[in-house]
Amino acid sequence: AGGTHHAHRAFGSGFTILNDLAVAATHVRTYTQVQRVAIIDCDVHQGDGTAAIFEREPDVLTISLHCGKNFPFRKHPSDLDVDLDVGTRDAEYMAELRSALAVMLKFQPQLVLYDAGVYVHADDELGHLQLSHAGIFA
């Protein structure tokens, strides 16, 4: 499984012990010529571990679209946090995603890491969002 965005540098959280996004971004920045990395996190939970790990890294942009009233309840600020309201539907979600992607494009990353995330579907009681199948696949 991927998207273990709750794990911090020194401790696990949210059932995750290793932050695969942070490992991938750090690896590519260390062993290749890629330096500017954007991480787009669309899980219904904010990517607190990823945000904390890269908070002092100006060449890594962290963007998190998540339900504001969901775990983690104490969020670590990302470079851009989009706190979605409970019940957010397709059109509003897509508008927020487009705005976040515009910020990402201005950053001019050499690599984009994408966490599709889980729990955003309307039938998922844990997510609190109301995205349809069509909205997820758009």
GROMACS .gro file of C-alpha atoms in nm:
model
  138
    1ALA     CA    1   0.000   0.000   0.000
    2GLY     CA    2   0.110   0.356  -0.055
    3GLY     CA    3   0.013   0.696   0.070
    4THR     CA    4   0.141   0.655   0.422
    5HIS     CA    5   0.144   1.029   0.473
    6HIS     CA    6   0.087   1.032   0.850
    7ALA     CA    7   0.430   0.893   0.942
    8HIS     CA    8   0.665   1.163   1.066
    9ARG     CA    9   1.045   1.160   1.062
   10ALA     CA   10   1.075   1.023   1.417
   11PHE     CA   11   0.744   0.847   1.481
   12GLY     CA   12   0.453   0.672   1.315
   13SER     CA   13   0.096   0.795   1.322
   14GLY     CA   14  -0.242   0.707   1.177
   15PHE     CA   15  -0.155   0.337   1.134
   16THR     CA   16   0.155   0.423   0.930
   17ILE     CA   17   0.521   0.373   1.022
   18LEU     CA   18   0.697   0.478   0.702
   19ASN     CA   19   0.620   0.780   0.487
   20ASP     CA   20   0.666   0.647   0.134
   21LEU     CA   21   0.614   0.990  -0.022
   22ALA     CA   22   0.894   1.137   0.188
   23VAL     CA   23   1.123   0.843   0.115
   24ALA     CA   24   1.063   0.875  -0.260
   25ALA     CA   25   1.112   1.254  -0.263
   26THR     CA   26   1.427   1.235  -0.052
   27HIS     CA   27   1.570   0.951  -0.259
   28VAL     CA   28   1.520   1.125  -0.592
   29ARG     CA   29   1.658   1.455  -0.457
   30THR     CA   30   1.966   1.277  -0.320
   31TYR     CA   31   2.049   1.042  -0.607
   32THR     CA   32   1.934   1.228  -0.920
   33GLN     CA   33   1.947   1.579  -1.057
   34VAL     CA   34   1.584   1.638  -0.959
   35GLN     CA   35   1.560   1.895  -0.681
   36ARG     CA   36   1.214   2.053  -0.709
   37VAL     CA   37   0.946   1.806  -0.603
   38ALA     CA   38   0.574   1.870  -0.556
   39ILE     CA   39   0.365   1.632  -0.348
   40ILE     CA   40  -0.008   1.647  -0.421
   41ASP     CA   41  -0.201   1.461  -0.150
   42CYS     CA   42  -0.571   1.402  -0.221
   43ASP     CA   43  -0.644   1.166   0.067
   44VAL     CA   44  -0.940   1.270   0.280
   45HIS     CA   45  -0.698   1.299   0.575
   46GLN     CA   46  -0.439   1.577   0.583
   47GLY     CA   47  -0.081   1.466   0.507
   48ASP     CA   48   0.058   1.580   0.841
   49GLY     CA   49   0.371   1.364   0.837
   50THR     CA   50   0.470   1.472   0.488
   51ALA     CA   51   0.414   1.837   0.580
   52ALA     CA   52   0.625   1.805   0.895
   53ILE     CA   53   0.911   1.626   0.721
   54PHE     CA   54   0.943   1.889   0.448
   55GLU     CA   55   0.849   2.203   0.645
   56ARG     CA   56   1.201   2.347   0.608
   57GLU     CA   57   1.261   2.230   0.250
   58PRO     CA   58   1.183   2.514   0.007
   59ASP     CA   59   1.238   2.285  -0.294
   60VAL     CA   60   0.962   2.045  -0.185
   61LEU     CA   61   0.607   2.175  -0.218
   62THR     CA   62   0.345   1.993  -0.010
   63ILE     CA   63  -0.021   2.032  -0.104
   64SER     CA   64  -0.300   1.855   0.082
   65LEU     CA   65  -0.671   1.848  -0.012
   66HIS     CA   66  -0.860   1.694   0.278
   67CYS     CA   67  -1.172   1.708   0.490
   68GLY     CA   68  -1.095   1.973   0.752
   69LYS     CA   69  -1.299   1.796   1.019
   70ASN     CA   70  -1.122   1.463   1.001
   71PHE     CA   71  -0.803   1.298   1.129
   72PRO     CA   72  -0.550   1.426   1.215
   73PHE     CA   73  -0.724   1.669   1.445
   74ARG     CA   74  -0.402   1.866   1.504
   75LYS     CA   75  -0.277   1.928   1.153
   76HIS     CA   76   0.082   2.017   1.067
   77PRO     CA   77   0.071   2.296   0.808
   78SER     CA   78   0.148   2.199   0.449
   79ASP     CA   79   0.268   2.458   0.202
   80LEU     CA   80  -0.094   2.461   0.084
   81ASP     CA   81  -0.376   2.305   0.284
   82VAL     CA   82  -0.723   2.291   0.132
   83ASP     CA   83  -0.962   2.214   0.418
   84LEU     CA   84  -1.275   2.082   0.251
   85ASP     CA   85  -1.610   2.104   0.428
   86VAL     CA   86  -1.800   1.793   0.532
   87GLY     CA   87  -2.027   1.700   0.241
   88THR     CA   88  -1.809   1.853  -0.033
   89ARG     CA   89  -1.929   1.732  -0.374
   90ASP     CA   90  -1.768   1.685  -0.716
   91ALA     CA   91  -1.786   2.040  -0.857
   92GLU     CA   92  -1.644   2.211  -0.548
   93TYR     CA   93  -1.375   1.945  -0.509
   94MET     CA   94  -1.266   1.983  -0.872
   95ALA     CA   95  -1.255   2.363  -0.841
   96GLU     CA   96  -1.033   2.337  -0.534
   97LEU     CA   97  -0.812   2.078  -0.705
   98ARG     CA   98  -0.771   2.303  -1.011
   99SER     CA   99  -0.666   2.593  -0.786
  100ALA     CA  100  -0.415   2.372  -0.605
  101LEU     CA  101  -0.274   2.248  -0.935
  102ALA     CA  102  -0.228   2.609  -1.049
  103VAL     CA  103  -0.015   2.672  -0.738
  104MET     CA  104   0.183   2.358  -0.816
  105LEU     CA  105   0.248   2.467  -1.174
  106LYS     CA  106   0.380   2.806  -1.058
  107PHE     CA  107   0.626   2.618  -0.835
  108GLN     CA  108   0.764   2.449  -1.151
  109PRO     CA  109   0.844   2.106  -1.005
  110GLN     CA  110   1.076   1.866  -1.182
  111LEU     CA  111   0.880   1.575  -1.034
  112VAL     CA  112   0.524   1.542  -0.903
  113LEU     CA  113   0.434   1.272  -0.650
  114TYR     CA  114   0.060   1.207  -0.627
  115ASP     CA  115  -0.126   1.040  -0.342
  116ALA     CA  116  -0.472   0.954  -0.471
  117GLY     CA  117  -0.585   0.875  -0.120
  118VAL     CA  118  -0.894   0.702   0.006
  119TYR     CA  119  -1.229   0.765   0.174
  120VAL     CA  120  -1.347   1.045  -0.057
  121HIS     CA  121  -1.639   0.851  -0.207
  122ALA     CA  122  -1.992   0.944  -0.099
  123ASP     CA  123  -2.057   0.588   0.023
  124ASP     CA  124  -1.758   0.591   0.258
  125GLU     CA  125  -1.884   0.687   0.603
  126LEU     CA  126  -1.533   0.760   0.736
  127GLY     CA  127  -1.446   1.027   0.482
  128HIS     CA  128  -1.729   1.279   0.522
  129LEU     CA  129  -1.700   1.390   0.157
  130GLN     CA  130  -1.958   1.325  -0.115
  131LEU     CA  131  -1.763   1.252  -0.432
  132SER     CA  132  -1.931   1.034  -0.695
  133HIS     CA  133  -1.764   0.769  -0.912
  134ALA     CA  134  -1.764   1.020  -1.198
  135GLY     CA  135  -1.611   1.289  -0.977
  136ILE     CA  136  -1.331   1.062  -0.864
  137PHE     CA  137  -1.249   0.956  -1.220
  138ALA     CA  138  -1.271   1.310  -1.365
   0.00000   0.00000   0.00000
